[in-house]
CSV table of C-alpha atoms in Angstrom, one decimal:
chain,number,residue,atom,x,y,z
A,1,MET,CA,50.9,-35.1,-55.4
A,2,GLY,CA,51.6,-31.6,-54.1
A,3,LYS,CA,49.0,-29.7,-52.0
A,4,LYS,CA,47.1,-27.1,-53.9
A,5,LYS,CA,47.6,-23.7,-52.4
A,6,ILE,CA,44.3,-22.1,-51.6
A,7,SER,CA,44.1,-18.4,-51.6
A,8,ASP,CA,43.9,-16.5,-48.3
A,9,ALA,CA,40.6,-14.9,-49.4
A,10,VAL,CA,39.0,-18.3,-49.7
A,11,ILE,CA,40.4,-19.5,-46.3
A,12,ARG,CA,39.0,-16.4,-44.6
A,13,ARG,CA,35.5,-17.1,-45.9
A,14,LEU,CA,35.5,-20.6,-44.5
A,15,PRO,CA,35.0,-19.5,-40.8
A,16,LYS,CA,32.0,-17.4,-42.0
A,17,TYR,CA,30.4,-20.4,-43.7
A,18,TYR,CA,31.2,-22.4,-40.5
A,19,ARG,CA,29.4,-19.9,-38.3
A,20,TYR,CA,26.3,-19.7,-40.5
A,21,LEU,CA,26.1,-23.4,-40.8
A,22,GLY,CA,26.2,-23.6,-37.0
A,23,ASP,CA,23.4,-21.1,-36.7
A,24,LEU,CA,21.3,-23.1,-39.2
A,25,LEU,CA,21.8,-26.3,-37.3
A,26,GLU,CA,21.0,-24.6,-34.0
A,27,ASN,CA,17.7,-23.6,-35.7
A,28,GLY,CA,17.0,-27.2,-36.8
A,29,ILE,CA,17.8,-26.5,-40.5
A,30,ASN,CA,19.7,-29.5,-42.0
A,31,ARG,CA,19.9,-28.6,-45.6
A,32,VAL,CA,21.1,-25.5,-47.4
A,33,SER,CA,21.7,-24.4,-50.9
A,34,SER,CA,24.4,-22.1,-52.2
A,35,ASN,CA,21.7,-19.6,-52.8
A,36,ASP,CA,20.6,-19.8,-49.2
A,37,LEU,CA,24.2,-19.3,-48.1
A,38,SER,CA,24.5,-16.4,-50.5
A,39,LYS,CA,21.6,-14.6,-48.9
A,40,MET,CA,23.1,-15.2,-45.5
A,41,THR,CA,26.7,-14.3,-46.3
A,42,GLY,CA,26.4,-11.7,-49.0
A,43,PHE,CA,28.8,-13.7,-51.2
A,44,THR,CA,27.5,-14.9,-54.6
A,45,ALA,CA,26.3,-18.5,-54.8
A,46,SER,CA,28.9,-19.2,-57.5
A,47,GLN,CA,31.7,-17.8,-55.2
A,48,ILE,CA,30.5,-20.1,-52.4
A,49,ARG,CA,30.4,-23.2,-54.7
A,50,GLN,CA,33.8,-22.3,-56.1
A,51,ASP,CA,35.2,-21.9,-52.6
A,52,LEU,CA,33.9,-25.2,-51.4
A,53,ASN,CA,34.9,-27.0,-54.6
A,54,ASN,CA,38.6,-26.3,-53.6
A,55,PHE,CA,38.1,-28.9,-51.0
A,56,GLY,CA,35.9,-31.5,-52.6
A,57,GLY,CA,32.4,-32.0,-53.9
A,58,PHE,CA,30.2,-31.6,-50.9
A,59,GLY,CA,27.0,-30.6,-52.5
A,60,GLN,CA,24.6,-32.4,-54.7
A,61,GLN,CA,23.1,-30.9,-57.8
A,62,GLY,CA,19.5,-30.0,-57.1
A,63,TYR,CA,19.8,-30.8,-53.4
A,64,GLY,CA,22.3,-28.4,-52.1
A,65,TYR,CA,24.4,-29.3,-49.0
A,66,ASP,CA,23.8,-31.3,-46.0
A,67,ALA,CA,24.5,-28.6,-43.4
A,68,MET,CA,26.0,-30.9,-40.7
A,69,ASN,CA,28.2,-32.8,-43.1
A,70,LEU,CA,29.4,-29.5,-44.7
A,71,ARG,CA,30.1,-28.0,-41.3
A,72,GLU,CA,32.1,-31.1,-40.3
A,73,GLU,CA,34.1,-30.9,-43.4
A,74,ILE,CA,34.9,-27.3,-42.9
A,75,ASN,CA,35.8,-28.1,-39.3
A,76,LYS,CA,38.4,-30.6,-40.6
A,77,ILE,CA,39.7,-28.2,-43.2
A,78,LEU,CA,40.2,-25.5,-40.6
A,79,GLY,CA,42.0,-28.0,-38.4
A,80,LEU,CA,39.4,-27.6,-35.7
A,81,ASN,CA,39.1,-31.3,-35.3
A,82,GLN,CA,42.3,-31.4,-33.3
A,83,LYS,CA,43.0,-30.3,-29.8
A,84,PHE,CA,45.0,-27.1,-29.3
A,85,ARG,CA,46.9,-26.7,-26.0
A,86,VAL,CA,47.1,-22.9,-25.4
A,87,VAL,CA,49.0,-20.6,-23.2
A,88,ILE,CA,48.1,-16.9,-22.8
A,89,VAL,CA,50.9,-14.4,-22.1
A,90,GLY,CA,49.6,-11.3,-20.5
A,91,ALA,CA,46.9,-11.7,-17.8
A,92,GLY,CA,45.5,-8.1,-17.9
A,93,ASN,CA,42.0,-7.3,-19.2
A,94,ILE,CA,42.5,-8.7,-22.7
A,95,GLY,CA,44.3,-11.9,-21.5
A,96,GLN,CA,41.5,-12.5,-19.0
A,97,ALA,CA,38.9,-12.0,-21.6
A,98,VAL,CA,40.6,-14.4,-23.9
A,99,ALA,CA,41.0,-17.0,-21.1
A,100,ASN,CA,37.2,-16.8,-20.8
A,101,TYR,CA,36.6,-16.8,-24.5
A,102,ALA,CA,33.8,-19.2,-25.3
A,103,GLY,CA,35.0,-19.7,-28.8
A,104,PHE,CA,37.9,-21.6,-27.4
A,105,TYR,CA,35.9,-24.1,-25.4
A,106,GLU,CA,33.5,-24.8,-28.2
A,107,GLU,CA,36.2,-26.0,-30.5
A,108,GLY,CA,38.8,-28.0,-28.6
A,109,PHE,CA,41.2,-25.2,-27.6
A,110,GLU,CA,42.3,-25.7,-24.1
A,111,VAL,CA,43.9,-22.9,-22.1
A,112,LEU,CA,46.5,-24.5,-19.8
A,113,ALA,CA,48.2,-21.5,-18.2
A,114,LEU,CA,48.4,-17.7,-18.2
A,115,PHE,CA,51.6,-15.8,-17.7
A,116,ASP,CA,52.3,-12.3,-16.3
A,117,LYS,CA,55.0,-10.4,-14.6
A,118,ASN,CA,52.7,-8.5,-12.3
A,119,PRO,CA,53.1,-9.9,-8.8
A,120,LYS,CA,49.5,-8.9,-8.0
A,121,LEU,CA,48.2,-11.3,-10.7
A,122,ILE,CA,50.7,-14.2,-10.3
A,123,GLY,CA,49.0,-17.0,-8.4
A,124,LEU,CA,45.5,-15.9,-9.1
A,125,ARG,CA,43.2,-18.2,-11.1
A,126,ILE,CA,41.0,-17.5,-14.1
A,127,ARG,CA,38.4,-20.3,-14.6
A,128,ASP,CA,40.7,-22.4,-12.4
A,129,ILE,CA,43.7,-21.7,-14.7
A,130,GLU,CA,46.7,-20.4,-12.8
A,131,ILE,CA,48.4,-17.1,-13.7
A,132,LYS,CA,52.1,-18.0,-13.6
A,133,ASP,CA,55.2,-15.9,-13.4
A,134,LEU,CA,56.4,-14.8,-16.8
A,135,ASP,CA,59.9,-15.8,-15.9
A,136,ASP,CA,58.7,-19.4,-15.8
A,137,LEU,CA,57.4,-19.4,-19.4
A,138,PRO,CA,60.5,-20.9,-21.1
A,139,GLY,CA,60.7,-23.8,-18.6
A,140,TYR,CA,56.9,-24.4,-18.8
A,141,LEU,CA,57.1,-24.6,-22.6
A,142,ASP,CA,60.0,-27.0,-22.4
A,143,ASP,CA,58.1,-29.2,-19.9
A,144,ASN,CA,54.7,-29.2,-21.5
A,145,GLU,CA,53.5,-29.7,-25.1
A,146,ILE,CA,51.9,-26.5,-26.1
A,147,ASP,CA,50.5,-25.7,-29.6
A,148,MET,CA,49.5,-22.1,-29.4
A,149,GLY,CA,50.5,-18.9,-27.7
A,150,VAL,CA,48.2,-15.9,-27.3
A,151,ILE,CA,50.0,-12.6,-26.9
A,152,CYS,CA,48.0,-10.2,-24.8
A,153,THR,CA,50.9,-8.0,-23.5
A,154,PRO,CA,51.7,-4.3,-24.1
A,155,LYS,CA,53.2,-3.9,-27.6
A,156,ALA,CA,56.6,-3.0,-26.2
A,157,VAL,CA,57.3,-6.6,-25.0
A,158,SER,CA,55.2,-8.5,-27.6
A,159,GLN,CA,58.1,-9.3,-29.9
A,160,ASP,CA,60.2,-10.6,-27.0
A,161,VAL,CA,57.3,-12.8,-26.0
A,162,ALA,CA,56.9,-14.1,-29.5
A,163,ASP,CA,60.6,-14.9,-29.6
A,164,ILE,CA,60.3,-16.9,-26.3
A,165,LEU,CA,57.3,-18.8,-27.7
A,166,THR,CA,58.8,-19.6,-31.0
A,167,SER,CA,62.3,-20.5,-29.7
A,168,HIS,CA,60.5,-23.0,-27.4
A,169,GLY,CA,58.7,-24.7,-30.3
A,170,ILE,CA,55.4,-22.8,-30.5
A,171,LYS,CA,54.1,-22.8,-34.1
A,172,ALA,CA,50.9,-20.8,-33.8
A,173,ILE,CA,50.5,-17.3,-32.3
A,174,TRP,CA,47.4,-15.3,-31.8
A,175,ASN,CA,48.4,-11.8,-31.3
A,176,PHE,CA,46.3,-9.0,-29.7
A,177,ALA,CA,49.2,-6.5,-29.2
A,178,PRO,CA,48.8,-3.5,-31.6
A,179,THR,CA,52.0,-4.0,-33.4
A,180,ASP,CA,53.7,-6.2,-36.0
A,181,ILE,CA,55.4,-9.3,-34.8
A,182,LYS,CA,58.0,-11.1,-36.9
A,183,VAL,CA,58.2,-14.8,-36.9
A,184,ASP,CA,59.7,-17.4,-39.2
A,185,ASP,CA,57.8,-18.8,-42.1
A,186,ASP,CA,57.0,-22.1,-40.3
A,187,VAL,CA,55.1,-20.2,-37.6
A,188,ALA,CA,51.4,-19.4,-38.2
A,189,ILE,CA,50.4,-16.0,-36.8
A,190,GLU,CA,47.1,-14.0,-36.8
A,191,HIS,CA,46.6,-10.5,-35.5
A,192,VAL,CA,43.4,-9.2,-34.0
A,193,ARG,CA,43.5,-5.5,-35.0
A,194,MET,CA,41.1,-3.8,-32.7
A,195,ASN,CA,42.4,-0.3,-33.4
A,196,GLU,CA,42.0,-0.8,-37.1
A,197,SER,CA,38.4,-2.0,-36.7
A,198,LEU,CA,37.5,0.9,-34.4
A,199,TYR,CA,39.1,3.6,-36.6
A,200,THR,CA,37.4,2.2,-39.7
A,201,LEU,CA,34.1,2.5,-37.7
A,202,ALA,CA,34.9,6.1,-36.9
A,203,TYR,CA,35.5,6.8,-40.6
A,204,TYR,CA,32.2,5.3,-41.7
A,205,TYR,CA,30.3,7.0,-38.9
A,206,LYS,CA,31.7,10.3,-40.1
A,207,GLN,CA,30.8,9.5,-43.7
A,208,LYS,CA,27.3,8.7,-42.9
A,209,ASN,CA,26.8,11.6,-40.5
A,210,ASP,CA,28.5,14.6,-42.1
A,211,THR,CA,25.9,16.8,-43.8
A,212,GLU,CA,25.6,16.3,-47.5
A,213,GLU,CA,27.3,18.9,-49.7
B,1,MET,CA,30.7,19.0,-55.7
B,2,GLY,CA,29.8,15.5,-54.5
B,3,LYS,CA,32.1,13.5,-52.2
B,4,LYS,CA,34.2,11.0,-54.0
B,5,LYS,CA,33.5,7.5,-52.7
B,6,ILE,CA,36.7,5.9,-51.4
B,7,SER,CA,36.9,2.1,-51.6
B,8,ASP,CA,36.7,0.1,-48.4
B,9,ALA,CA,40.1,-1.5,-49.1
B,10,VAL,CA,41.7,2.0,-49.1
B,11,ILE,CA,39.9,3.0,-45.9
B,12,ARG,CA,41.0,-0.1,-44.1
B,13,ARG,CA,44.7,0.6,-44.9
B,14,LEU,CA,44.5,4.0,-43.3
B,15,PRO,CA,44.5,2.8,-39.7
B,16,LYS,CA,47.6,0.7,-40.5
B,17,TYR,CA,49.4,3.8,-41.9
B,18,TYR,CA,48.2,5.7,-38.8
B,19,ARG,CA,49.7,3.0,-36.5
B,20,TYR,CA,53.0,2.9,-38.3
B,21,LEU,CA,53.3,6.7,-38.3
B,22,GLY,CA,52.6,6.7,-34.6
B,23,ASP,CA,55.4,4.1,-34.0
B,24,LEU,CA,57.8,6.2,-36.1
B,25,LEU,CA,57.1,9.4,-34.2
B,26,GLU,CA,57.5,7.5,-30.9
B,27,ASN,CA,60.9,6.6,-32.1
B,28,GLY,CA,61.7,10.2,-33.0
B,29,ILE,CA,61.5,9.8,-36.8
B,30,ASN,CA,59.7,12.7,-38.4
B,31,ARG,CA,60.1,12.1,-42.1
B,32,VAL,CA,59.1,9.0,-44.1
B,33,SER,CA,59.0,8.1,-47.7
B,34,SER,CA,56.5,5.9,-49.4
B,35,ASN,CA,59.3,3.3,-49.8
B,36,ASP,CA,59.8,3.4,-46.0
B,37,LEU,CA,56.1,2.9,-45.5
B,38,SER,CA,56.2,0.1,-48.1
B,39,LYS,CA,58.9,-1.8,-46.2
B,40,MET,CA,56.9,-1.4,-42.9
B,41,THR,CA,53.5,-2.2,-44.2
B,42,GLY,CA,54.1,-4.6,-47.0
B,43,PHE,CA,52.0,-2.5,-49.4
B,44,THR,CA,53.8,-1.2,-52.5
B,45,ALA,CA,55.0,2.3,-52.5
B,46,SER,CA,52.8,3.2,-55.4
B,47,GLN,CA,49.7,1.7,-53.6
B,48,ILE,CA,50.5,3.9,-50.6
B,49,ARG,CA,50.9,7.0,-52.6
B,50,GLN,CA,47.7,6.3,-54.5
B,51,ASP,CA,45.8,5.7,-51.3
B,52,LEU,CA,47.0,9.0,-49.8
B,53,ASN,CA,46.4,10.9,-53.0
B,54,ASN,CA,42.7,10.1,-52.6
B,55,PHE,CA,42.7,12.7,-49.8
B,56,GLY,CA,45.1,15.3,-51.0
B,57,GLY,CA,48.7,15.9,-51.8
B,58,PHE,CA,50.5,15.3,-48.5
B,59,GLY,CA,53.9,14.4,-49.7
B,60,GLN,CA,56.6,16.3,-51.5
B,61,GLN,CA,58.5,14.9,-54.4
B,62,GLY,CA,62.0,14.0,-53.3
B,63,TYR,CA,61.2,14.6,-49.6
B,64,GLY,CA,58.5,12.2,-48.8
B,65,TYR,CA,56.0,12.9,-46.0
B,66,ASP,CA,56.2,14.8,-42.8
B,67,ALA,CA,55.2,12.0,-40.4
B,68,MET,CA,53.4,14.1,-37.9
B,69,ASN,CA,51.5,16.1,-40.5
B,70,LEU,CA,50.5,13.0,-42.3
B,71,ARG,CA,49.4,11.3,-39.2
B,72,GLU,CA,47.3,14.3,-38.2
B,73,GLU,CA,45.7,14.3,-41.7
B,74,ILE,CA,44.8,10.6,-41.4
B,75,ASN,CA,43.5,11.3,-37.9
B,76,LYS,CA,41.0,13.8,-39.4
B,77,ILE,CA,40.1,11.6,-42.4
B,78,LEU,CA,39.3,8.8,-40.0
B,79,GLY,CA,37.2,11.2,-37.9
B,80,LEU,CA,39.4,10.6,-34.8
B,81,ASN,CA,39.7,14.4,-34.2
B,82,GLN,CA,36.2,14.4,-32.7
B,83,LYS,CA,35.1,13.1,-29.4
B,84,PHE,CA,33.0,9.9,-29.3
B,85,ARG,CA,30.7,9.3,-26.3
B,86,VAL,CA,30.5,5.6,-25.9
B,87,VAL,CA,28.3,3.1,-24.0
B,88,ILE,CA,29.1,-0.6,-23.7
B,89,VAL,CA,26.3,-3.1,-23.5
B,90,GLY,CA,27.4,-6.3,-21.8
B,91,ALA,CA,29.7,-6.1,-18.8
B,92,GLY,CA,31.2,-9.6,-18.9
B,93,ASN,CA,34.8,-10.3,-19.8
B,94,ILE,CA,34.7,-8.8,-23.2
B,95,GLY,CA,32.8,-5.7,-22.1
B,96,GLN,CA,35.2,-5.1,-19.3
B,97,ALA,CA,38.2,-5.6,-21.6
B,98,VAL,CA,36.7,-3.1,-24.0
B,99,ALA,CA,36.0,-0.6,-21.1
B,100,ASN,CA,39.7,-0.8,-20.3
B,101,TYR,CA,40.8,-0.7,-23.9
B,102,ALA,CA,43.7,1.8,-24.2
B,103,GLY,CA,42.9,2.4,-27.9
B,104,PHE,CA,39.8,4.3,-26.7
B,105,TYR,CA,41.5,6.6,-24.4
B,106,GLU,CA,44.3,7.5,-26.8
B,107,GLU,CA,41.9,8.8,-29.4
B,108,GLY,CA,39.1,10.7,-27.7
B,109,PHE,CA,36.6,7.9,-27.2
B,110,GLU,CA,35.0,8.3,-23.8
B,111,VAL,CA,33.2,5.4,-22.2
B,112,LEU,CA,30.3,6.8,-20.2
B,113,ALA,CA,28.5,3.8,-19.0
B,114,LEU,CA,28.3,0.0,-19.2
B,115,PHE,CA,25.0,-1.9,-19.1
B,116,ASP,CA,24.2,-5.4,-18.1
B,117,LYS,CA,21.3,-7.4,-16.8
B,118,ASN,CA,23.3,-9.5,-14.3
B,119,PRO,CA,22.4,-8.2,-10.8
B,120,LYS,CA,25.9,-9.2,-9.6
B,121,LEU,CA,27.5,-6.7,-12.0
B,122,ILE,CA,25.0,-3.8,-11.7
B,123,GLY,CA,26.4,-1.1,-9.5
B,124,LEU,CA,30.0,-2.2,-9.8
B,125,ARG,CA,32.5,0.1,-11.4
B,126,ILE,CA,35.1,-0.4,-14.1
B,127,ARG,CA,37.7,2.4,-14.2
B,128,ASP,CA,35.1,4.5,-12.2
B,129,ILE,CA,32.5,3.9,-14.9
B,130,GLU,CA,29.3,2.5,-13.5
B,131,ILE,CA,27.6,-0.8,-14.7
B,132,LYS,CA,24.0,0.1,-15.0
B,133,ASP,CA,20.9,-2.0,-15.4
B,134,LEU,CA,20.2,-2.9,-19.0
B,135,ASP,CA,16.5,-1.9,-18.4
B,136,ASP,CA,17.7,1.7,-18.0
B,137,LEU,CA,19.5,1.8,-21.4
B,138,PRO,CA,16.7,3.3,-23.4
B,139,GLY,CA,16.1,6.1,-20.9
B,140,TYR,CA,19.9,6.7,-20.6
B,141,LEU,CA,20.2,7.1,-24.4
B,142,ASP,CA,17.3,9.5,-24.4
B,143,ASP,CA,18.8,11.6,-21.6
B,144,ASN,CA,22.4,11.6,-22.8
B,145,GLU,CA,24.1,12.4,-26.1
B,146,ILE,CA,25.8,9.1,-27.0
B,147,ASP,CA,27.6,8.5,-30.3
B,148,MET,CA,28.6,4.9,-30.2
B,149,GLY,CA,27.4,1.6,-28.7
B,150,VAL,CA,29.6,-1.4,-28.2
B,151,ILE,CA,27.8,-4.7,-28.2
B,152,CYS,CA,29.5,-7.3,-25.9
B,153,THR,CA,26.5,-9.4,-25.2
B,154,PRO,CA,25.8,-13.1,-26.0
B,155,LYS,CA,24.8,-13.4,-29.7
B,156,ALA,CA,21.2,-14.3,-28.8
B,157,VAL,CA,20.4,-10.8,-27.6
B,158,SER,CA,22.7,-8.8,-29.7
B,159,GLN,CA,20.2,-7.9,-32.4
B,160,ASP,CA,17.7,-6.7,-29.7
B,161,VAL,CA,20.5,-4.6,-28.2
B,162,ALA,CA,21.3,-3.1,-31.6
B,163,ASP,CA,17.7,-2.3,-32.1
B,164,ILE,CA,17.5,-0.4,-28.8
B,165,LEU,CA,20.7,1.5,-29.7
B,166,THR,CA,19.6,2.5,-33.1
B,167,SER,CA,16.0,3.3,-32.2
B,168,HIS,CA,17.4,5.7,-29.7
B,169,GLY,CA,19.6,7.5,-32.1
B,170,ILE,CA,22.9,5.7,-32.1
B,171,LYS,CA,24.6,5.8,-35.5
B,172,ALA,CA,27.8,3.8,-34.8
B,173,ILE,CA,28.0,0.3,-33.4
B,174,TRP,CA,31.1,-1.8,-32.6
B,175,ASN,CA,30.0,-5.4,-32.4
B,176,PHE,CA,31.8,-8.2,-30.6
B,177,ALA,CA,29.0,-10.7,-30.7
B,178,PRO,CA,29.7,-13.6,-33.1
B,179,THR,CA,26.7,-13.0,-35.2
B,180,ASP,CA,25.3,-10.7,-37.9
B,181,ILE,CA,23.5,-7.6,-36.8
B,182,LYS,CA,21.2,-5.8,-39.2
B,183,VAL,CA,21.0,-2.0,-39.1
B,184,ASP,CA,19.8,0.7,-41.4
B,185,ASP,CA,22.1,2.2,-44.0
B,186,ASP,CA,22.6,5.4,-41.9
B,187,VAL,CA,24.2,3.4,-39.1
B,188,ALA,CA,27.9,2.5,-39.3
B,189,ILE,CA,28.7,-0.9,-37.9
B,190,GLU,CA,32.0,-2.8,-37.5
B,191,HIS,CA,32.3,-6.4,-36.3
B,192,VAL,CA,35.3,-7.8,-34.5
B,193,ARG,CA,35.3,-11.4,-35.6
B,194,MET,CA,37.4,-13.3,-33.1
B,195,ASN,CA,36.2,-16.7,-34.1
B,196,GLU,CA,37.2,-16.1,-37.7
B,197,SER,CA,40.6,-14.9,-36.8
B,198,LEU,CA,41.2,-17.9,-34.5
B,199,TYR,CA,39.9,-20.5,-37.0
B,200,THR,CA,42.1,-19.0,-39.8
B,201,LEU,CA,45.1,-19.3,-37.5
B,202,ALA,CA,44.1,-23.0,-36.9
B,203,TYR,CA,44.1,-23.5,-40.7
B,204,TYR,CA,47.5,-22.0,-41.3
B,205,TYR,CA,49.0,-23.8,-38.3
B,206,LYS,CA,47.7,-27.1,-39.8
B,207,GLN,CA,49.1,-26.1,-43.3
B,208,LYS,CA,52.5,-25.4,-41.9
B,209,ASN,CA,52.7,-28.4,-39.6
B,210,ASP,CA,51.3,-31.2,-41.6
B,211,THR,CA,54.0,-33.4,-43.0
B,212,GLU,CA,54.8,-32.7,-46.6
B,213,GLU,CA,53.5,-35.2,-49.2
């Protein structure tokens, strides 16, 4: 039986549900209805139920969802129940922030090394993780099983870095460089677009603060 | 005449056009057609033309767009042609990375101060910008004209920080804390959702790397 292709819009809502369920559980709430989730997320209750039905029947009519069970199921769907061995390329401000990113450590992502070409950074440690020479990246990837690369370099070198990662077997890339990166179809890639977020904010600030005509 | 309300989807494409036009100009290309932009962005040429037509007729039939002119027009639409005076609340790894964020300095966003409650950080300087005591934030906002606050605190305090910012006149908030923040309708807010990006990546990595059935 072939795998059903779930739409990207549904997939991107799952981490939101995951976050809200985590907040509920932190507050001692174990049971949640689709209406509750609707109030929290802003999505309609029927959208939420439809989204979750893609993956199985988690709820019970009249009861709602067991929050812990649902969160664990979403954890598995998102692939967070596996370990990810991560390298970060670029040990400047963004790379260091990512190395310290709590979201990694909460979910089984382990940062094994950072890489940079700046001799002032090479040899330093972030959270006891060594910053290694960028020249050693290919060899390191060959000698170690790495699942994910995070690109925190200037945009000019980001495609070259992606090519090194993918040509040495990396199949997941998290990109912070403000540029497009091309990879083959068997490589998963996500871009964190800080500029786009900031400029959208500038637009809405202007909209709300210009005097009315 | 009332302002036409442009859809959020259109607004969020504008920073992408802005980025691509910047790349073209950096490479000495001054003229671009909607077909060129379509190849670069992945949006259809007609979508691009339709988006830009919301704001005026920038292109010429048979010629395309003058890249510099178009970029300047998008700069104005996004409100990037004005100065933004910015404070960052939370001077940990994320706050420091944001203070060093080149995207700010390229577009007239000026970081005037950081705030934190950690005595080990107070008094230090990032790029010659002082880390001030969080207790001094309300007074600082009263004494200085600030346009935007960036929230880089743990999620537990992020709503309180937002409340301080908005009750002292801040109308634009850029939020990095992994939680919802409630603000009044006259406040523009954008959230950078790193967890959601990472977990979506985990999903697609799993999809591409599970063995086929």
